[in-house]
Short mmCIF file of C-alpha atoms in Angstrom, two decimals:
data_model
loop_
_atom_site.label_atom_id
_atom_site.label_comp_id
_atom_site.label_asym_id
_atom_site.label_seq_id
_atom_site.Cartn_x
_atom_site.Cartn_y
_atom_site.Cartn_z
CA UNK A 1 0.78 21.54 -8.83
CA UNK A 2 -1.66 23.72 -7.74
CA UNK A 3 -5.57 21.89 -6.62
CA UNK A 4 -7.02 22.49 -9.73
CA UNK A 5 -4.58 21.11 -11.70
CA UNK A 6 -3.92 17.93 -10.00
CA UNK A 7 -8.18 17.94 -10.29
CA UNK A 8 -8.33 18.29 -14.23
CA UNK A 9 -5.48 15.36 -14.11
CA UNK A 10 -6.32 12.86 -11.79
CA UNK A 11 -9.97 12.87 -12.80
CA UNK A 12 -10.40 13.71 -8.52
CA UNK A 13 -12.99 16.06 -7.68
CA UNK A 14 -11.15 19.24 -5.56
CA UNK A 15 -13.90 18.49 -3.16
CA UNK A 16 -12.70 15.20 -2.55
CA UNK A 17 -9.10 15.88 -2.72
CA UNK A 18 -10.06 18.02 0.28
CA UNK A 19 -11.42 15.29 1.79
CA UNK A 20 -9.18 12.34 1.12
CA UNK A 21 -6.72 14.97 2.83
CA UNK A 22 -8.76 15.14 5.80
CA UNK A 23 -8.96 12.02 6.01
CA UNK A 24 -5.26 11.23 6.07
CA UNK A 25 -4.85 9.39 2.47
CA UNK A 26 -3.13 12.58 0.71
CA UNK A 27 -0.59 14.55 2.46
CA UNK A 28 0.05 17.33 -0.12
CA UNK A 29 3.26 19.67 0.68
CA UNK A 30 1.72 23.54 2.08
CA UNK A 31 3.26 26.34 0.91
CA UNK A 32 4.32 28.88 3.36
CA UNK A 33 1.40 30.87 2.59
CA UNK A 34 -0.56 27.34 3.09
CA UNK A 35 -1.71 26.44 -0.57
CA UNK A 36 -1.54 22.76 -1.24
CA UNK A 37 1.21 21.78 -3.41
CA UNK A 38 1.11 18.66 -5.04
CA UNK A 39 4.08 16.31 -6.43
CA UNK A 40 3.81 14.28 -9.30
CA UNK A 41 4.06 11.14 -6.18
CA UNK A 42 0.13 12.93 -5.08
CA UNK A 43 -0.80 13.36 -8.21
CA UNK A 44 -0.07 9.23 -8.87
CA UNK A 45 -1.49 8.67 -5.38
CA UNK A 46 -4.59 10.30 -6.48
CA UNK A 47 -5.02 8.13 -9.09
CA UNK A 48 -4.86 5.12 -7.20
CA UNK A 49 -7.74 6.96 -4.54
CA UNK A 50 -9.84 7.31 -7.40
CA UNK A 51 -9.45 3.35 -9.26
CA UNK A 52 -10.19 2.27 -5.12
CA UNK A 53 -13.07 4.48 -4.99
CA UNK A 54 -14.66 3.60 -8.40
CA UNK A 55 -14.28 0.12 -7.05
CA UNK A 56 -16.56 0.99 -4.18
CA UNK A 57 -14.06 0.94 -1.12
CA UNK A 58 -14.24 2.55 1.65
CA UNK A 59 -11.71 4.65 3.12
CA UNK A 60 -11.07 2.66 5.36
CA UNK A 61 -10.35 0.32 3.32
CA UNK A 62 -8.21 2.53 1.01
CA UNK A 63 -6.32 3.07 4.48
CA UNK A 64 -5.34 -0.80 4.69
CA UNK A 65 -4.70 -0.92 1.04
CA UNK A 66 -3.18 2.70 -0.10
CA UNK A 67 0.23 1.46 1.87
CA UNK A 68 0.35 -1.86 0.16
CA UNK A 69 0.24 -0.59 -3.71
CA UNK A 70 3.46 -0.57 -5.84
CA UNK A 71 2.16 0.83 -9.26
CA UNK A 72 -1.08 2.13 -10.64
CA UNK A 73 -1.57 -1.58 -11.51
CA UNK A 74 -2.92 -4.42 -9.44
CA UNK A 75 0.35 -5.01 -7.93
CA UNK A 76 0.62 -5.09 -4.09
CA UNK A 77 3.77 -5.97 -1.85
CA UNK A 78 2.44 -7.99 1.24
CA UNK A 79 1.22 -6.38 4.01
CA UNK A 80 -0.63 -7.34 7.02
CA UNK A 81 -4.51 -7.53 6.60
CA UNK A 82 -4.37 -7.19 2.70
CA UNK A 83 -5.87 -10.79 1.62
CA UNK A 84 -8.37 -10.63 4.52
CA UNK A 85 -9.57 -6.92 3.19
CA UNK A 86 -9.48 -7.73 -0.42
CA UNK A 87 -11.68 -11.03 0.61
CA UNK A 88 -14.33 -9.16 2.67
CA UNK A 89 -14.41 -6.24 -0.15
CA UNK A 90 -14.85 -8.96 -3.27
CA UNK A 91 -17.70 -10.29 -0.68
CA UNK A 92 -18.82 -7.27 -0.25
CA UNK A 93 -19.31 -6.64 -3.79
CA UNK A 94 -20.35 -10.37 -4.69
CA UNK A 95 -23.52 -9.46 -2.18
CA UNK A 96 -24.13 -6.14 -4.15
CA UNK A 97 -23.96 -7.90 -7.36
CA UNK A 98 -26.54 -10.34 -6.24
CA UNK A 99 -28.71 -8.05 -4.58
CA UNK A 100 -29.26 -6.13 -8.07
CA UNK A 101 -29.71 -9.04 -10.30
CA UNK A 102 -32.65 -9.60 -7.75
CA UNK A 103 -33.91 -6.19 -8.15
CA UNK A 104 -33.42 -6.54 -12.17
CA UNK A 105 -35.70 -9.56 -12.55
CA UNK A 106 -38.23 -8.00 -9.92
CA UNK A 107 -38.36 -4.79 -12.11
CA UNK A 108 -38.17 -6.94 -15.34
CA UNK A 109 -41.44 -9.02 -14.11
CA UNK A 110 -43.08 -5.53 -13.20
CA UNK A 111 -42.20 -4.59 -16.51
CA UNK A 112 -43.45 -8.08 -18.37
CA UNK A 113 -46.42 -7.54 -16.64
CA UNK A 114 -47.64 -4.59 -18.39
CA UNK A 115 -49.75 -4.82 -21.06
CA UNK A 116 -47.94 -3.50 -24.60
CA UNK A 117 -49.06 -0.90 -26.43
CA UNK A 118 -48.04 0.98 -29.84
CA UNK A 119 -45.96 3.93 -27.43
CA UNK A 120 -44.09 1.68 -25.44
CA UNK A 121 -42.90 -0.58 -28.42
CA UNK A 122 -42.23 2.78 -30.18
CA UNK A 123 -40.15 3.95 -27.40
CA UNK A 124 -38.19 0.73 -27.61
CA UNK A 125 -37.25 0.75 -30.69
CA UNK A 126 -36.01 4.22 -30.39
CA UNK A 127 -33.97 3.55 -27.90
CA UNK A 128 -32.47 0.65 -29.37
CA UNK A 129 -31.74 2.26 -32.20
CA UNK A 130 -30.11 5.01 -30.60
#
């Protein structure tokens, strides 16, 4: 499979393909002319870049873990380091998480503290209706 391809299929931008590459987590076959040929292996691999990346990890962290996955599920053989990274990267997140439900009620007590009028109500109900 040509860039583009394994693109449209693993939902992986060919920018970042190019990246991930350059940063060691795909190692597509080069053609003697040097084009990037992927197997269907990449194409899976891919996949699993992009689930780890929409989870927020870093790639270093998709360098500890990438070696450790089995299937596209959650399903990990051991390996050194993997409960220590998947504990710092839940913390991680569990921080995030809490960080943004304290910028939610800051905005949302902004926002209670405006005084209504007949636009703003209108625009809520159109939303909420939409």
């Amino acid at each position: 499979m040509q860039i583009g391809e394994i693109s449209v299929r693993s939902g992986v931008s060919v920018r970042m393909l190019r990246f991930y590459e350059a940063e060691g987590l795909l190692r597509p076959h080069r053609t003697e002319s040097g084009y990037r040929d992927y197997s269907q292996d990449d194409l899976e691999e891919a996949r699993r870049i992009r689930q780890l990346a929409d989870a927020g990890l870093t790639v270093e962290a998709m360098h500890d873990l990438l070696p450790c996955i089995i299937s596209p599920e959650p399903t990990f053989h051991p390996c050194d380091r993997l409960r220590a990274r998947l504990e710092a990267e839940v913390a991680k997140l569990d921080r995030k998480l809490s960080e943004m439900e304290r910028s939610r009620a800051q905005i949302a007590a902004y926002l209670d503290g405006l005084p209504r009028d007949e636009w703003r109500d209108t625009a809520i109900l159109r939303s909420e209706t939409a």
